[in-house]
Amino acid sequence: MTTIDSTGQTITRAFEPLMDEAELAAVAFLARYNGRTLDAYRHDLRNLFQWAADHNLAVLEATRAHLELYRTSMEERGLAASTIDRRLSTACGFYRFAHIDGRIPSNPAQYVRRPTVHPSERRGLDRGELGRFLFTAERFDHAHAALAVLLG
């Protein structure tokens, strides 16, 4: 980078990158998100980067086998299958975009085995059930429809 000082003389300074390629890839990936999703993905990537650092692995040099070991380490720590699945989903997105952006030659996360996540015992209605409930309430009268909207 070339700059001109206050006396008008040209000064050449070496460009020093503030981030390495993996950090730039993370910034590019995270730029697509905001709010709670951004917070969760940022946390997941921090976890992946820390695991890689603990194993002397450059994040962008990871292979599918490395990511399988990452999954296994989370299972050994006793994390819930849904947590492991979300963290692997984040890693898959990160590597997919690193590949699309040309930072890595192939996506190592493409075929990583993911844990089976069983549906949770949930309370409440899903979107389809809520829609049917509201539709049915509208068929009775306006008072039922108003109450159904408040309950929904």
PDB file of C-alpha atoms in Angstrom:
ATOM      1  CA  MET A   1       0.000   0.000   0.000  1.00  0.00           C
ATOM      2  CA  THR A   2       1.372   3.439  -0.895  1.00  0.00           C
ATOM      3  CA  THR A   3       0.503   6.592   1.028  1.00  0.00           C
ATOM      4  CA  ILE A   4       1.681  10.180   0.930  1.00  0.00           C
ATOM      5  CA  ASP A   5       2.848  11.779   4.183  1.00  0.00           C
ATOM      6  CA  SER A   6       2.337  15.418   5.252  1.00  0.00           C
ATOM      7  CA  THR A   7       5.524  16.555   3.448  1.00  0.00           C
ATOM      8  CA  GLY A   8       4.293  15.183   0.125  1.00  0.00           C
ATOM      9  CA  GLN A   9       6.736  12.265   0.035  1.00  0.00           C
ATOM     10  CA  THR A  10       5.537   8.817  -0.937  1.00  0.00           C
ATOM     11  CA  ILE A  11       5.780   6.186   1.776  1.00  0.00           C
ATOM     12  CA  THR A  12       5.413   2.490   0.998  1.00  0.00           C
ATOM     13  CA  ARG A  13       3.995   0.357   3.787  1.00  0.00           C
ATOM     14  CA  ALA A  14       3.629  -3.370   3.801  1.00  0.00           C
ATOM     15  CA  PHE A  15       0.082  -4.625   3.837  1.00  0.00           C
ATOM     16  CA  GLU A  16      -0.552  -6.641   6.969  1.00  0.00           C
ATOM     17  CA  PRO A  17      -3.740  -8.659   6.849  1.00  0.00           C
ATOM     18  CA  LEU A  18      -5.909  -8.279   9.922  1.00  0.00           C
ATOM     19  CA  MET A  19      -7.483 -11.722   9.484  1.00  0.00           C
ATOM     20  CA  ASP A  20      -6.364 -15.027   8.065  1.00  0.00           C
ATOM     21  CA  GLU A  21      -8.292 -16.836   5.293  1.00  0.00           C
ATOM     22  CA  ALA A  22     -10.369 -18.913   7.718  1.00  0.00           C
ATOM     23  CA  GLU A  23     -11.473 -15.823   9.636  1.00  0.00           C
ATOM     24  CA  LEU A  24     -12.354 -14.065   6.380  1.00  0.00           C
ATOM     25  CA  ALA A  25     -14.366 -17.118   5.333  1.00  0.00           C
ATOM     26  CA  ALA A  26     -16.183 -17.012   8.687  1.00  0.00           C
ATOM     27  CA  VAL A  27     -16.960 -13.304   8.283  1.00  0.00           C
ATOM     28  CA  ALA A  28     -18.262 -13.918   4.755  1.00  0.00           C
ATOM     29  CA  PHE A  29     -20.465 -16.774   5.991  1.00  0.00           C
ATOM     30  CA  LEU A  30     -21.804 -14.891   9.028  1.00  0.00           C
ATOM     31  CA  ALA A  31     -22.583 -11.761   6.986  1.00  0.00           C
ATOM     32  CA  ARG A  32     -25.695 -13.515   5.672  1.00  0.00           C
ATOM     33  CA  TYR A  33     -27.342 -13.703   9.101  1.00  0.00           C
ATOM     34  CA  ASN A  34     -28.521 -11.462  11.933  1.00  0.00           C
ATOM     35  CA  GLY A  35     -30.162 -11.624  15.350  1.00  0.00           C
ATOM     36  CA  ARG A  36     -30.297 -14.862  17.260  1.00  0.00           C
ATOM     37  CA  THR A  37     -29.289 -16.923  14.225  1.00  0.00           C
ATOM     38  CA  LEU A  38     -26.099 -14.875  13.909  1.00  0.00           C
ATOM     39  CA  ASP A  39     -25.367 -15.329  17.612  1.00  0.00           C
ATOM     40  CA  ALA A  40     -25.887 -19.092  17.423  1.00  0.00           C
ATOM     41  CA  TYR A  41     -23.799 -19.497  14.252  1.00  0.00           C
ATOM     42  CA  ARG A  42     -21.028 -17.307  15.661  1.00  0.00           C
ATOM     43  CA  HIS A  43     -20.941 -19.490  18.789  1.00  0.00           C
ATOM     44  CA  ASP A  44     -20.889 -22.664  16.691  1.00  0.00           C
ATOM     45  CA  LEU A  45     -18.012 -21.406  14.542  1.00  0.00           C
ATOM     46  CA  ARG A  46     -16.063 -20.344  17.632  1.00  0.00           C
ATOM     47  CA  ASN A  47     -16.505 -23.885  18.914  1.00  0.00           C
ATOM     48  CA  LEU A  48     -15.303 -25.369  15.602  1.00  0.00           C
ATOM     49  CA  PHE A  49     -12.301 -23.018  15.419  1.00  0.00           C
ATOM     50  CA  GLN A  50     -11.369 -23.813  19.038  1.00  0.00           C
ATOM     51  CA  TRP A  51     -11.606 -27.550  18.423  1.00  0.00           C
ATOM     52  CA  ALA A  52      -9.392 -27.177  15.340  1.00  0.00           C
ATOM     53  CA  ALA A  53      -6.848 -25.094  17.294  1.00  0.00           C
ATOM     54  CA  ASP A  54      -6.819 -27.674  20.094  1.00  0.00           C
ATOM     55  CA  HIS A  55      -5.940 -30.313  17.489  1.00  0.00           C
ATOM     56  CA  ASN A  56      -3.381 -28.186  15.599  1.00  0.00           C
ATOM     57  CA  LEU A  57      -5.593 -28.175  12.521  1.00  0.00           C
ATOM     58  CA  ALA A  58      -6.001 -25.273  10.137  1.00  0.00           C
ATOM     59  CA  VAL A  59      -9.775 -24.863   9.782  1.00  0.00           C
ATOM     60  CA  LEU A  60      -9.671 -24.581   5.998  1.00  0.00           C
ATOM     61  CA  GLU A  61      -7.501 -27.716   5.743  1.00  0.00           C
ATOM     62  CA  ALA A  62     -10.043 -29.947   7.491  1.00  0.00           C
ATOM     63  CA  THR A  63     -11.150 -33.129   5.767  1.00  0.00           C
ATOM     64  CA  ARG A  64     -14.344 -35.123   6.188  1.00  0.00           C
ATOM     65  CA  ALA A  65     -12.480 -37.392   8.611  1.00  0.00           C
ATOM     66  CA  HIS A  66     -11.556 -34.388  10.765  1.00  0.00           C
ATOM     67  CA  LEU A  67     -15.184 -33.307  10.882  1.00  0.00           C
ATOM     68  CA  GLU A  68     -16.248 -36.844  11.827  1.00  0.00           C
ATOM     69  CA  LEU A  69     -13.762 -36.611  14.725  1.00  0.00           C
ATOM     70  CA  TYR A  70     -15.253 -33.224  15.653  1.00  0.00           C
ATOM     71  CA  ARG A  71     -18.714 -34.848  15.765  1.00  0.00           C
ATOM     72  CA  THR A  72     -17.375 -37.728  17.852  1.00  0.00           C
ATOM     73  CA  SER A  73     -15.750 -35.315  20.320  1.00  0.00           C
ATOM     74  CA  MET A  74     -19.097 -33.573  20.837  1.00  0.00           C
ATOM     75  CA  GLU A  75     -20.818 -36.931  21.368  1.00  0.00           C
ATOM     76  CA  GLU A  76     -18.165 -37.921  23.920  1.00  0.00           C
ATOM     77  CA  ARG A  77     -18.773 -34.667  25.789  1.00  0.00           C
ATOM     78  CA  GLY A  78     -22.400 -35.720  26.123  1.00  0.00           C
ATOM     79  CA  LEU A  79     -23.957 -32.963  24.026  1.00  0.00           C
ATOM     80  CA  ALA A  80     -27.536 -33.489  22.897  1.00  0.00           C
ATOM     81  CA  ALA A  81     -28.051 -34.815  19.382  1.00  0.00           C
ATOM     82  CA  SER A  82     -29.925 -31.627  18.461  1.00  0.00           C
ATOM     83  CA  THR A  83     -26.972 -29.475  19.581  1.00  0.00           C
ATOM     84  CA  ILE A  84     -24.496 -31.602  17.645  1.00  0.00           C
ATOM     85  CA  ASP A  85     -26.736 -31.481  14.580  1.00  0.00           C
ATOM     86  CA  ARG A  86     -27.012 -27.679  14.750  1.00  0.00           C
ATOM     87  CA  ARG A  87     -23.238 -27.265  15.149  1.00  0.00           C
ATOM     88  CA  LEU A  88     -22.588 -29.591  12.220  1.00  0.00           C
ATOM     89  CA  SER A  89     -25.187 -27.730  10.188  1.00  0.00           C
ATOM     90  CA  THR A  90     -23.297 -24.501  10.853  1.00  0.00           C
ATOM     91  CA  ALA A  91     -20.002 -26.149   9.895  1.00  0.00           C
ATOM     92  CA  CYS A  92     -21.582 -27.512   6.697  1.00  0.00           C
ATOM     93  CA  GLY A  93     -22.801 -24.040   5.741  1.00  0.00           C
ATOM     94  CA  PHE A  94     -19.427 -22.501   6.553  1.00  0.00           C
ATOM     95  CA  TYR A  95     -17.533 -25.013   4.395  1.00  0.00           C
ATOM     96  CA  ARG A  96     -20.124 -24.842   1.597  1.00  0.00           C
ATOM     97  CA  PHE A  97     -19.649 -21.088   1.284  1.00  0.00           C
ATOM     98  CA  ALA A  98     -15.865 -21.350   1.668  1.00  0.00           C
ATOM     99  CA  HIS A  99     -15.962 -23.723  -1.310  1.00  0.00           C
ATOM    100  CA  ILE A 100     -18.326 -21.481  -3.308  1.00  0.00           C
ATOM    101  CA  ASP A 101     -16.065 -18.478  -2.594  1.00  0.00           C
ATOM    102  CA  GLY A 102     -13.020 -20.414  -3.822  1.00  0.00           C
ATOM    103  CA  ARG A 103     -11.244 -20.537  -0.453  1.00  0.00           C
ATOM    104  CA  ILE A 104     -11.134 -24.353  -0.475  1.00  0.00           C
ATOM    105  CA  PRO A 105     -11.081 -26.787  -3.430  1.00  0.00           C
ATOM    106  CA  SER A 106     -13.901 -28.998  -2.115  1.00  0.00           C
ATOM    107  CA  ASN A 107     -16.438 -29.097   0.695  1.00  0.00           C
ATOM    108  CA  PRO A 108     -15.228 -31.521   3.413  1.00  0.00           C
ATOM    109  CA  ALA A 109     -18.523 -31.298   5.299  1.00  0.00           C
ATOM    110  CA  GLN A 110     -20.728 -32.419   2.431  1.00  0.00           C
ATOM    111  CA  TYR A 111     -20.987 -36.059   3.515  1.00  0.00           C
ATOM    112  CA  VAL A 112     -20.373 -35.810   7.263  1.00  0.00           C
ATOM    113  CA  ARG A 113     -22.638 -38.170   9.162  1.00  0.00           C
ATOM    114  CA  ARG A 114     -25.163 -36.277  11.275  1.00  0.00           C
ATOM    115  CA  PRO A 115     -26.818 -37.564  14.449  1.00  0.00           C
ATOM    116  CA  THR A 116     -30.428 -38.656  14.414  1.00  0.00           C
ATOM    117  CA  VAL A 117     -32.543 -36.021  16.106  1.00  0.00           C
ATOM    118  CA  HIS A 118     -35.809 -37.311  17.499  1.00  0.00           C
ATOM    119  CA  PRO A 119     -38.791 -34.986  17.605  1.00  0.00           C
ATOM    120  CA  SER A 120     -39.119 -33.422  21.012  1.00  0.00           C
ATOM    121  CA  GLU A 121     -42.167 -33.719  23.205  1.00  0.00           C
ATOM    122  CA  ARG A 122     -43.553 -30.355  22.282  1.00  0.00           C
ATOM    123  CA  ARG A 123     -46.510 -28.391  23.490  1.00  0.00           C
ATOM    124  CA  GLY A 124     -48.684 -26.298  21.287  1.00  0.00           C
ATOM    125  CA  LEU A 125     -49.679 -26.414  17.655  1.00  0.00           C
ATOM    126  CA  ASP A 126     -47.539 -26.494  14.536  1.00  0.00           C
ATOM    127  CA  ARG A 127     -48.323 -24.110  11.661  1.00  0.00           C
ATOM    128  CA  GLY A 128     -50.703 -26.487   9.940  1.00  0.00           C
ATOM    129  CA  GLU A 129     -52.615 -27.262  13.112  1.00  0.00           C
ATOM    130  CA  LEU A 130     -52.879 -23.553  13.974  1.00  0.00           C
ATOM    131  CA  GLY A 131     -54.164 -22.796  10.474  1.00  0.00           C
ATOM    132  CA  ARG A 132     -56.887 -25.438  10.753  1.00  0.00           C
ATOM    133  CA  PHE A 133     -57.818 -24.147  14.221  1.00  0.00           C
ATOM    134  CA  LEU A 134     -58.171 -20.566  12.954  1.00  0.00           C
ATOM    135  CA  PHE A 135     -60.128 -21.667   9.876  1.00  0.00           C
ATOM    136  CA  THR A 136     -62.533 -23.691  12.011  1.00  0.00           C
ATOM    137  CA  ALA A 137     -63.045 -20.801  14.446  1.00  0.00           C
ATOM    138  CA  GLU A 138     -63.850 -18.444  11.562  1.00  0.00           C
ATOM    139  CA  ARG A 139     -66.600 -20.799  10.418  1.00  0.00           C
ATOM    140  CA  PHE A 140     -68.454 -20.359  13.732  1.00  0.00           C
ATOM    141  CA  ASP A 141     -68.541 -16.575  14.110  1.00  0.00           C
ATOM    142  CA  HIS A 142     -66.416 -13.440  14.593  1.00  0.00           C
ATOM    143  CA  ALA A 143     -66.192 -13.860  18.375  1.00  0.00           C
ATOM    144  CA  HIS A 144     -64.766 -17.374  18.045  1.00  0.00           C
ATOM    145  CA  ALA A 145     -62.343 -16.192  15.349  1.00  0.00           C
ATOM    146  CA  ALA A 146     -61.135 -13.308  17.535  1.00  0.00           C
ATOM    147  CA  LEU A 147     -60.628 -15.624  20.516  1.00  0.00           C
ATOM    148  CA  ALA A 148     -58.789 -18.153  18.342  1.00  0.00           C
ATOM    149  CA  VAL A 149     -56.417 -15.440  17.061  1.00  0.00           C
ATOM    150  CA  LEU A 150     -55.664 -14.364  20.633  1.00  0.00           C
ATOM    151  CA  LEU A 151     -55.036 -17.945  21.694  1.00  0.00           C
ATOM    152  CA  GLY A 152     -52.901 -18.614  18.616  1.00  0.00           C
TER     153      GLY A 152
END
